Short mmCIF file of C-alpha atoms in Angstrom, two decimals:
data_model
loop_
_atom_site.label_atom_id
_atom_site.label_comp_id
_atom_site.label_asym_id
_atom_site.label_seq_id
_atom_site.Cartn_x
_atom_site.Cartn_y
_atom_site.Cartn_z
CA MET S 2 4.53 99.09 89.49
CA LYS S 3 7.95 97.78 87.85
CA ASN S 4 9.34 97.74 92.03
CA LEU S 5 6.17 95.51 92.14
CA LEU S 6 6.86 92.70 89.94
CA LEU S 7 10.20 92.45 90.80
CA LEU S 8 9.49 92.34 94.52
CA MET S 9 7.02 89.52 93.63
CA VAL S 10 9.54 87.59 91.53
CA VAL S 11 12.01 87.66 94.01
CA LEU S 12 9.95 86.56 96.57
CA ILE S 13 8.46 83.05 94.59
CA LEU S 14 12.00 82.33 92.59
CA PRO S 15 13.11 80.66 95.15
CA PHE S 16 10.02 77.80 95.34
CA ALA S 17 9.37 78.08 91.81
CA LEU S 18 13.23 76.97 90.71
CA PHE S 19 13.01 74.45 93.37
CA SER S 20 9.70 73.20 92.20
CA ASN S 21 11.27 73.55 88.43
CA ASP S 22 14.17 71.46 88.99
CA CYS S 23 12.09 69.01 90.99
CA ILE S 24 9.70 68.31 87.88
CA ASN S 25 12.36 68.24 85.53
CA GLU S 26 14.58 65.66 87.53
CA SER S 27 10.88 63.38 87.92
CA LYS S 28 9.95 63.83 84.17
CA GLU S 29 13.47 62.32 82.73
CA LEU S 30 13.66 58.75 85.35
CA HIS S 31 9.61 58.62 83.39
CA LEU S 32 11.52 58.68 79.93
CA LYS S 33 13.79 56.41 81.31
CA ASN S 34 11.16 53.80 82.87
CA LYS S 35 11.97 54.57 86.40
CA TYR S 36 8.25 55.37 87.55
CA ILE S 37 9.12 54.23 91.06
CA LYS S 38 11.75 56.64 91.36
CA SER S 39 10.14 59.10 88.95
CA LEU S 40 7.36 58.61 91.93
CA ASN S 41 9.40 59.15 95.09
CA LYS S 42 10.90 62.29 93.68
CA LEU S 43 7.58 64.11 93.43
CA ASN S 44 5.98 62.54 96.63
CA VAL S 45 9.48 64.23 98.52
CA CYS S 46 9.06 67.71 96.79
CA LEU S 47 5.28 67.69 96.60
CA GLN S 48 4.85 70.28 99.73
CA ASP S 49 7.10 72.46 98.59
CA ILE S 50 5.48 72.85 95.28
CA LEU S 51 2.21 73.30 96.89
CA LEU S 52 3.66 76.05 98.98
CA THR S 53 4.72 77.68 95.86
CA LYS S 54 0.30 78.60 95.47
CA ASP S 55 1.39 78.24 91.17
CA ARG S 56 -1.26 76.51 90.15
CA SER S 57 0.93 75.58 86.46
CA LEU S 58 3.35 73.82 88.97
CA ILE S 59 0.57 72.26 91.28
CA SER S 60 -0.77 70.69 88.14
CA ASP S 61 2.48 69.43 86.53
CA ALA S 62 3.31 67.62 89.41
CA TYR S 63 -0.49 65.90 90.18
CA TYR S 64 -0.11 64.93 86.55
CA GLY S 65 3.08 63.63 87.04
CA ILE S 66 2.66 61.28 89.82
CA GLY S 67 -0.80 60.09 87.84
CA MET S 68 0.93 58.75 84.63
CA ASN S 69 3.74 57.39 87.07
CA TYR S 70 0.62 55.23 88.37
CA PHE S 71 -0.37 54.63 85.12
CA GLU S 72 2.81 53.14 84.25
CA LEU S 73 2.52 51.06 87.33
CA GLY S 74 -0.55 49.63 86.54
CA GLU S 75 -2.20 50.99 89.43
CA LEU S 76 -5.72 53.06 87.68
CA ASP S 77 -6.99 54.33 90.89
CA SER S 78 -3.93 56.22 92.17
CA SER S 79 -3.78 57.50 88.27
CA LEU S 80 -7.13 58.51 88.00
CA LYS S 81 -7.38 60.41 91.22
CA TYR S 82 -4.29 62.82 90.34
CA LEU S 83 -4.67 62.36 86.42
CA LEU S 84 -8.51 64.30 87.65
CA LEU S 85 -7.09 66.55 90.41
CA THR S 86 -5.36 68.02 86.87
CA GLU S 87 -7.61 68.31 84.28
CA LYS S 88 -10.02 70.56 86.94
CA ILE S 89 -7.01 72.03 87.85
CA LEU S 90 -6.15 73.23 84.14
CA HIS S 91 -9.77 73.38 83.31
CA ASN S 92 -9.72 76.96 83.76
CA LEU S 93 -5.94 77.94 82.91
CA PRO S 94 -5.04 79.10 79.34
CA ASN S 95 -2.49 75.75 78.51
CA GLU S 96 -5.05 74.18 76.11
CA ALA S 97 -2.40 71.90 74.66
CA LEU S 98 -1.58 70.46 78.13
CA TYR S 99 -5.07 70.39 78.93
CA SER S 100 -5.52 68.85 76.06
CA ARG S 101 -2.82 65.93 76.74
CA VAL S 102 -4.35 65.05 80.11
CA LEU S 103 -7.66 64.96 78.32
CA ASN S 104 -6.35 62.33 76.62
CA ASP S 105 -4.54 60.47 79.11
CA LEU S 106 -7.27 60.47 81.54
CA SER S 107 -9.26 58.73 78.56
CA VAL S 108 -6.90 55.99 78.19
CA CYS S 109 -6.70 55.23 81.81
CA TYR S 110 -10.43 54.82 81.54
CA ILE S 111 -10.07 52.63 78.83
CA ASN S 112 -7.93 50.77 80.32
CA LYS S 113 -10.41 50.36 83.24
CA GLY S 114 -13.36 49.19 81.13
CA LEU S 115 -15.22 53.32 81.46
CA ASN S 116 -15.01 53.58 77.63
CA GLN S 117 -18.31 56.14 77.36
CA TYR S 118 -16.42 58.12 79.97
CA ALA S 119 -13.22 57.53 77.69
CA LEU S 120 -15.29 58.97 74.38
CA PHE S 121 -16.36 62.12 75.87
CA ASN S 122 -12.89 63.13 77.41
CA LEU S 123 -11.07 62.46 74.02
CA ARG S 124 -13.82 64.59 72.21
CA LYS S 125 -12.99 67.47 74.46
CA SER S 126 -9.25 66.53 73.42
CA LEU S 127 -9.89 66.95 69.87
CA GLU S 128 -11.88 70.32 69.01
CA ILE S 129 -8.51 71.70 71.09
CA ASN S 130 -6.21 69.58 68.98
CA LYS S 131 -8.37 70.99 65.61
CA LYS S 132 -8.70 74.20 66.59
CA LEU S 133 -4.44 74.07 67.29
CA ASN S 134 -3.71 72.57 64.49
CA ALA S 135 -2.06 69.48 66.45
CA THR S 136 -2.31 67.07 64.28
CA THR S 137 -0.02 64.44 65.87
CA SER S 138 -2.44 64.99 68.48
CA ILE S 139 -5.20 64.62 67.10
CA SER S 140 -3.87 61.24 65.34
CA LYS S 141 -3.94 59.89 68.97
CA ASN S 142 -7.11 60.97 69.96
CA TYR S 143 -8.66 59.14 66.71
CA LEU S 144 -6.66 56.33 67.76
CA ASN S 145 -7.82 56.10 71.62
CA MET S 146 -11.59 56.26 69.76
CA GLY S 147 -10.91 53.64 67.79
CA HIS S 148 -9.98 51.64 71.20
CA ALA S 149 -12.67 53.07 72.79
CA SER S 150 -15.30 51.76 70.23
CA TYR S 151 -13.93 48.60 69.55
CA ASN S 152 -14.07 47.34 73.38
CA LEU S 153 -18.23 48.93 72.77
CA ASN S 154 -18.50 46.37 70.06
CA GLU S 155 -19.08 49.35 67.55
CA LEU S 156 -16.86 47.95 64.94
CA ASP S 157 -18.02 50.24 62.13
CA SER S 158 -17.21 53.26 64.29
CA ALA S 159 -13.80 51.53 65.39
CA VAL S 160 -12.29 51.28 61.40
CA ARG S 161 -13.38 54.58 60.86
CA TYR S 162 -11.65 56.70 63.83
CA TYR S 163 -8.51 54.07 62.55
CA LYS S 164 -8.39 55.58 59.24
CA LEU S 165 -8.80 58.54 60.41
CA ALA S 166 -5.95 58.47 62.66
CA PHE S 167 -3.45 57.35 59.57
CA ASN S 168 -4.87 60.19 57.86
CA TYR S 169 -3.07 62.78 60.67
CA THR S 170 -0.17 60.84 61.32
CA ASN S 171 2.99 61.80 60.01
CA SER S 172 4.64 59.22 57.21
CA ASN S 173 7.85 58.98 59.14
CA ASP S 174 6.09 58.87 62.24
CA VAL S 175 6.37 54.30 61.59
CA LYS S 176 5.61 53.11 65.03
CA GLN S 177 2.35 54.96 65.02
CA ARG S 178 1.15 53.61 61.27
CA ASN S 179 2.09 50.10 62.31
CA LYS S 180 -0.40 50.38 65.90
CA ILE S 181 -2.94 51.73 63.65
CA TRP S 182 -2.13 49.08 60.99
CA ASN S 183 -2.20 46.20 63.88
CA ASN S 184 -5.78 47.61 65.14
CA LEU S 185 -7.34 47.87 62.08
CA GLY S 186 -5.53 44.03 61.53
CA VAL S 187 -7.37 43.11 65.27
CA VAL S 188 -10.78 44.96 63.79
CA TYR S 189 -10.75 42.95 60.84
CA SER S 190 -10.91 39.97 62.16
CA LYS S 191 -13.30 40.27 65.01
CA ILE S 192 -15.70 41.68 61.93
CA GLY S 193 -14.48 38.18 60.01
CA ASP S 194 -13.05 39.52 57.17
CA TYR S 195 -9.32 38.06 57.52
CA LYS S 196 -9.11 38.99 54.29
CA SER S 197 -7.95 42.58 55.46
CA SER S 198 -6.45 41.65 58.84
CA ILE S 199 -4.01 39.71 56.76
CA PHE S 200 -3.65 43.08 54.79
CA TYR S 201 -2.39 45.05 57.73
CA ALA S 202 -1.04 42.59 59.22
CA LYS S 203 1.59 42.46 56.42
CA GLN S 204 1.60 46.25 55.84
CA VAL S 205 2.97 46.24 59.60
CA ILE S 206 5.76 43.39 58.98
CA LYS S 207 7.33 45.11 56.48
CA ASN S 208 7.74 48.40 58.86
CA LEU S 209 9.21 46.75 61.70
CA ASN S 210 12.75 47.85 62.27
CA ASP S 211 15.96 47.92 64.32
CA SER S 212 14.02 49.98 67.05
CA TYR S 213 11.35 47.13 67.76
CA ASN S 214 12.63 44.83 70.79
CA ARG S 215 12.31 41.24 70.08
CA LEU S 216 8.69 40.63 72.14
CA ASP S 217 6.84 43.63 70.13
CA SER S 218 8.50 41.90 66.90
CA LEU S 219 7.21 38.64 68.15
CA PHE S 220 3.90 40.39 69.07
CA TYR S 221 3.24 41.42 65.27
CA LYS S 222 4.54 38.44 63.31
CA THR S 223 1.77 36.23 65.63
CA ASN S 224 -0.55 38.24 64.91
CA LEU S 225 -0.36 37.54 61.58
CA ASP S 226 -0.75 33.70 62.37
CA MET S 227 -3.61 33.74 64.05
CA TYR S 228 -5.26 35.78 60.76
CA TYR S 229 -3.92 32.45 58.83
CA ILE S 230 -5.17 30.26 61.28
CA ALA S 231 -8.54 31.43 61.86
CA SER S 232 -8.79 32.05 57.67
CA LYS S 233 -7.94 28.23 57.12
CA SER S 234 -5.06 29.16 54.83
CA THR S 235 -2.50 27.28 53.06
CA LYS S 236 0.03 29.11 54.36
CA SER S 237 1.75 27.38 56.49
CA VAL S 238 1.98 28.69 60.01
CA SER S 239 5.07 28.97 62.41
CA ASP S 240 6.16 28.28 65.79
CA LYS S 241 6.42 31.68 66.61
CA SER S 242 3.58 31.72 68.96
CA ILE S 243 5.51 28.69 71.64
CA GLU S 244 8.82 30.84 70.94
CA PHE S 245 6.86 33.59 72.29
CA ASN S 246 4.87 31.76 75.09
CA ASN S 247 7.95 30.07 76.27
CA ASN S 248 9.91 33.44 76.80
CA LYS S 249 10.96 33.29 80.08
CA GLN S 250 12.11 37.10 79.73
CA ILE S 251 8.44 38.14 79.84
CA SER S 252 7.67 39.87 82.75
CA ASN S 253 4.65 42.74 80.83
CA SER S 254 1.55 40.95 81.84
CA ARG S 255 0.18 42.04 79.07
CA TYR S 256 2.67 40.17 76.54
CA PHE S 257 2.51 36.76 78.78
CA ALA S 258 -1.19 37.16 78.82
CA ASP S 259 -1.30 37.60 74.62
CA ALA S 260 1.68 34.53 75.02
CA GLN S 261 -0.79 32.33 76.40
CA PHE S 262 -4.10 33.02 73.88
CA LYS S 263 -1.70 32.35 71.37
CA SER S 264 -0.56 29.61 71.73
CA SER S 265 -4.20 28.23 72.65
CA ILE S 266 -5.14 29.27 68.77
CA TYR S 267 -1.70 27.41 68.02
CA TYR S 268 -2.53 24.42 69.50
CA LEU S 269 -5.91 24.78 68.53
CA TRP S 270 -4.85 24.37 65.11
CA LYS S 271 -2.33 21.27 65.52
CA ASP S 272 -5.75 19.70 67.23
CA SER S 273 -4.13 19.18 70.56
CA MET S 274 -7.18 20.31 72.48
CA GLU S 275 -6.06 19.39 75.94
CA LYS S 276 -3.18 22.20 75.52
CA ALA S 277 -5.76 24.59 73.60
CA ILE S 278 -8.35 24.82 76.88
CA THR S 279 -5.19 25.31 78.97
CA TYR S 280 -3.39 28.07 77.00
CA LEU S 281 -7.01 29.86 77.30
CA ASN S 282 -7.72 29.65 80.98
CA LYS S 283 -4.15 30.94 81.66
CA ALA S 284 -4.92 33.48 79.26
CA ASN S 285 -8.24 34.08 80.97
CA SER S 286 -6.91 34.75 84.23
CA TYR S 287 -4.27 36.79 83.01
CA TYR S 288 -7.04 39.07 82.08
CA VAL S 289 -9.52 39.05 84.30
CA SER S 290 -7.26 39.46 87.38
CA ASP S 291 -5.72 42.42 85.57
CA GLY S 292 -9.21 43.95 84.73
CA ASN S 293 -9.36 43.72 81.81
CA ILE S 294 -12.59 41.03 81.06
CA THR S 295 -13.59 42.83 78.00
CA LYS S 296 -9.94 41.30 76.82
CA ALA S 297 -10.75 37.77 77.70
CA ILE S 298 -14.13 38.12 76.34
CA GLU S 299 -12.50 38.87 72.93
CA ILE S 300 -10.18 36.35 73.46
CA THR S 301 -12.27 33.71 74.28
CA THR S 302 -14.73 34.39 71.07
CA PHE S 303 -12.26 34.74 68.91
CA PHE S 304 -11.48 31.05 70.39
CA LYS S 305 -15.23 29.85 69.32
CA ASN S 306 -15.02 31.57 66.19
CA ILE S 307 -12.00 29.52 65.42
CA LEU S 308 -13.70 26.03 66.46
CA ASN S 309 -16.59 26.82 64.64
CA THR S 310 -14.41 27.36 61.39
CA TYR S 311 -12.74 24.51 61.91
CA ASN S 312 -16.03 22.17 62.79
CA GLN S 313 -14.52 21.81 66.06
CA SER S 314 -16.14 20.00 69.05
CA ILE S 315 -14.49 20.06 72.58
CA ASN S 316 -14.99 18.83 75.94
CA PHE S 317 -15.86 22.56 76.97
CA ASN S 318 -18.58 24.68 77.41
CA ILE S 319 -17.47 27.74 75.85
CA ASN S 320 -20.61 29.14 75.69
CA LYS S 321 -20.88 28.86 79.27
CA GLU S 322 -17.84 30.56 79.95
CA LEU S 323 -18.55 33.36 77.75
CA ILE S 324 -21.45 33.98 79.86
CA ASN S 325 -19.48 33.90 82.80
CA LEU S 326 -16.92 36.35 81.84
CA HIS S 327 -19.81 38.96 80.59
CA SER S 328 -21.36 38.73 84.06
CA LYS S 329 -18.04 39.16 85.65
CA GLU S 330 -18.15 42.28 83.22
CA SER S 331 -21.30 43.61 84.50
CA ASN S 332 -20.09 43.12 88.03
CA TYR S 333 -16.57 44.68 87.18
CA PHE S 334 -18.25 47.77 85.70
CA SER S 335 -21.04 48.16 88.54
CA ASP S 336 -17.52 48.31 90.82
CA GLU S 337 -15.63 50.43 88.49
CA LEU S 338 -18.37 53.00 88.29
CA GLU S 339 -18.98 52.92 91.81
CA LYS S 340 -14.82 53.53 92.15
CA GLU S 341 -14.86 56.37 89.70
CA LEU S 342 -17.58 58.35 91.60
CA LYS S 343 -15.85 57.85 94.71
CA ILE S 344 -13.01 58.97 93.01
CA ARG S 345 -14.59 62.49 91.78
CA GLU S 346 -16.26 62.23 95.21
CA SER S 347 -11.81 62.66 96.88
CA VAL S 348 -10.93 64.73 94.31
CA GLU S 349 -13.96 67.56 94.18
CA ALA S 350 -12.90 67.69 97.96
CA ASN S 351 -9.00 67.60 97.64
CA MET S 352 -9.86 70.76 94.58
CA LYS S 353 -11.71 72.39 97.63
CA ILE S 354 -9.25 71.94 99.84
CA LEU S 355 -6.64 73.29 97.30
CA ASN S 356 -8.54 76.53 96.30
CA LYS S 357 -9.01 77.72 100.22
CA GLU S 358 -5.36 77.47 100.82
CA VAL S 359 -4.29 78.99 97.85
CA LYS S 360 -6.54 82.10 98.32
CA PHE S 361 -5.62 82.23 101.62
CA ALA S 362 -2.26 81.68 100.50
CA TRP S 363 -2.70 84.64 98.05
CA ALA S 364 -5.37 86.54 101.07
CA SER S 365 -1.71 86.60 102.93
CA PHE S 366 0.67 87.22 99.82
CA GLU S 367 -1.86 90.32 99.38
CA PHE S 368 -1.25 91.48 102.85
CA LEU S 369 2.38 90.92 102.97
CA MET S 370 2.54 93.19 99.59
CA PHE S 371 0.49 95.95 100.77
CA ILE S 372 2.69 96.45 103.86
CA LEU S 373 5.95 96.26 100.99
CA ILE S 374 4.40 98.24 99.37
CA PHE S 375 3.04 100.76 102.50
CA LEU S 376 6.34 100.70 103.27
CA ILE S 377 8.08 101.44 100.27
CA ILE S 378 5.97 104.49 99.07
CA ILE S 379 5.48 105.52 101.95
CA ILE S 380 8.82 106.05 103.88
CA PRO S 381 9.67 108.22 100.54
CA ILE S 382 7.09 110.20 100.71
CA LEU S 383 7.88 111.40 104.80
CA ILE S 384 11.50 111.81 104.15
CA LYS S 385 10.26 114.24 101.04
CA TYR S 386 7.77 115.12 103.67
CA ILE S 387 10.75 115.93 106.38
CA PHE S 388 12.83 117.59 103.79
CA THR S 389 10.08 120.04 101.93
CA LYS S 390 8.25 121.51 105.75
CA LYS S 391 12.10 122.12 106.23
CA ILE S 392 12.05 120.54 109.72
CA LEU S 393 15.42 119.37 109.81
CA ASN S 394 16.57 122.67 109.55
CA LYS S 395 14.13 123.93 112.52
CA LEU S 396 15.36 121.04 114.60
CA ARG S 397 19.29 122.68 113.75
CA VAL S 398 17.67 126.37 115.07
CA ASN S 399 16.24 125.23 117.89
CA LEU S 400 19.07 123.41 118.76
CA ILE S 401 21.50 126.74 118.07
CA GLU S 402 19.02 128.40 120.71
CA TYR S 403 19.30 125.74 122.99
CA ASN S 404 23.29 126.54 122.63
CA ASP S 405 23.20 130.13 123.11
CA GLU S 406 20.97 129.25 125.99
CA LEU S 407 23.61 127.66 127.40
CA ILE S 408 26.55 129.56 126.28
CA LYS S 409 24.36 132.47 128.02
CA ILE S 410 23.84 130.64 131.23
CA HIS S 411 27.42 129.50 131.61
CA GLU S 412 28.51 132.99 130.99
CA ASN S 413 26.32 134.53 133.75
CA ASN S 414 28.05 132.02 135.79
CA ILE S 415 31.10 133.47 134.74
CA LYS S 416 30.52 136.38 135.68
CA ASN S 417 29.28 135.55 139.03
CA ASN S 418 32.74 133.54 139.64
CA ILE S 419 34.53 136.98 138.57
CA ALA S 420 32.10 138.87 140.89
CA LYS S 421 32.83 136.68 143.50
CA MET S 422 36.68 136.47 142.98
CA THR S 423 37.00 140.30 142.43
CA ASN S 424 35.21 140.60 145.94
CA LEU S 425 37.72 138.00 147.40
CA MET S 426 40.55 139.81 146.23
CA ALA S 427 39.50 142.79 147.51
CA LEU S 428 38.65 141.41 151.25
CA SER S 429 42.23 139.49 151.42
CA ASN S 430 43.96 142.84 150.16
CA ARG S 431 45.14 140.77 147.64
CA PHE S 432 43.28 142.98 144.18
CA SER S 433 47.45 144.68 143.63
CA ASP S 434 48.50 141.09 142.83
CA GLU S 435 47.24 141.69 138.91
CA ASP S 436 49.50 138.30 137.61
CA ILE S 437 46.74 136.42 139.99
CA PHE S 438 43.58 138.41 138.70
CA VAL S 439 44.31 137.88 134.90
CA ASN S 440 45.43 134.46 135.52
CA THR S 441 42.20 133.47 137.10
CA ILE S 442 39.94 135.68 134.60
CA GLU S 443 41.71 134.15 131.64
CA LYS S 444 40.96 130.59 133.13
CA LEU S 445 37.32 131.48 133.78
CA HIS S 446 36.62 132.40 130.50
CA ASP S 447 38.99 129.33 129.12
CA GLY S 448 36.55 127.06 131.07
CA SER S 449 39.21 125.28 132.08
CA ASN S 450 39.10 122.41 134.26
CA GLU S 451 41.75 123.48 136.37
CA LEU S 452 39.43 126.37 137.87
CA SER S 453 38.29 124.57 140.51
CA ASP S 454 42.29 123.63 141.37
CA HIS S 455 43.01 127.09 140.96
CA LEU S 456 40.56 128.66 143.03
CA PHE S 457 40.95 125.79 145.97
CA ASN S 458 44.74 126.32 146.01
CA PHE S 459 44.26 129.83 146.48
CA ASN S 460 41.68 129.85 149.33
CA LYS S 461 44.16 127.48 150.77
CA SER S 462 46.75 130.04 150.84
CA HIS S 463 44.33 132.57 151.58
CA ARG S 464 42.56 130.83 154.44
CA SER S 465 44.44 132.01 157.77
CA GLU S 466 44.02 135.58 156.20
CA TYR S 467 40.07 134.79 156.06
CA VAL S 468 39.62 133.80 159.72
CA ASN S 469 42.19 136.40 161.18
CA ASN S 470 40.33 139.19 159.72
CA GLY S 471 37.07 137.52 161.09
CA THR S 472 35.28 136.91 157.43
CA ASN S 473 32.98 133.96 155.48
CA GLU S 474 34.54 131.38 152.83
CA LEU S 475 32.80 132.37 149.89
CA GLN S 476 31.58 129.69 147.36
CA LEU S 477 32.55 129.80 144.17
CA ASP S 478 30.41 127.78 141.17
CA LYS S 479 32.30 125.86 139.27
#
């Protein structure tokens, strides 16, 4: 059995080592935000990874592809590979990885506006993480459940989930705490409780440190400005929104769209209605084109609430704009559901193909192992049988007997030749020549190759005597 396991390791090890190296290199590229290179790395070695038929390695590869697509904003491709990963991991023992995939799958659903699907997967992930007592993962689950509930306008549930997320957050994890506080501020602003919004926004700003880049810092600081404006606070609002908006290096659509929205609020507060509407439209167009229509509705509603707070009236039918956005959201949601169903069909088809390939590969592997086991087991048994049955000894005896027979035949030939030689010498009257006779007999017994030459020369020297005596030449066997 040990030999069998060793043989299996030897056969699979080269592919597995290459696949592990490829996946690890891809992970390093992903951590460095080199998502295209990471994706290309996995695509190049994906076929070799599939050849291993190792479901753990295949799931790692699919998971990496899905997360790279997510970071690149290609949500449909991301969803496809994350669903494939979830399907493969479903029956594997790695619960921690399965839970993480469910969590990331839910984030993809949230970004696509499929928040109910997100909550379904998050609850499954949360159940596993509670069983594993993985507090950090539990915190992430609750945070994402808060996002989904907020998008579904279930604000009380969102607040409850965010607070639960905070309870499970490590006190040293400043960034996670800031995310939760910021999100609580956003929820309370939607409820209209700007006092709570300002409180949580201040908590975030207190915890900003050197680990935050300039855009992240501005993102959080301008949130506080929005809450001051919405609450009609006497506190002066800084020009951070304008600074944020005029930053030419903003390439991330999330930051850019948020900058347009905050600039619209800033100009609304400054009574510059034309600019306020212009920036609001820009922000909405970015969110709509990005597929985040829910966010467009959210910022437009926030804009409307501030108008009502300040008793402002403008030549812009904001209610009509909200109706239009809700209609787009409904159509978008229907389209996304249809896409999701098609993606699921594609995933099911791919899983069937993968399962067939794995079954075929294992059948081939089992057949190969059977042959190898047969050779490993049967050959020693045959060798043992050969020695135990003394087949080799029997063969040796037979060879000896055969050799004895050859010797007998050879000796008989010698005897015949001696008899013929005696007759020859008697007929030639040379029998008295004892030396010739003795030498000839010795050569016959030696089996020397010189015998033929000796007899030929002897016959030749006495040929005339044979003729004169009227005798016939005797033929000697060589």
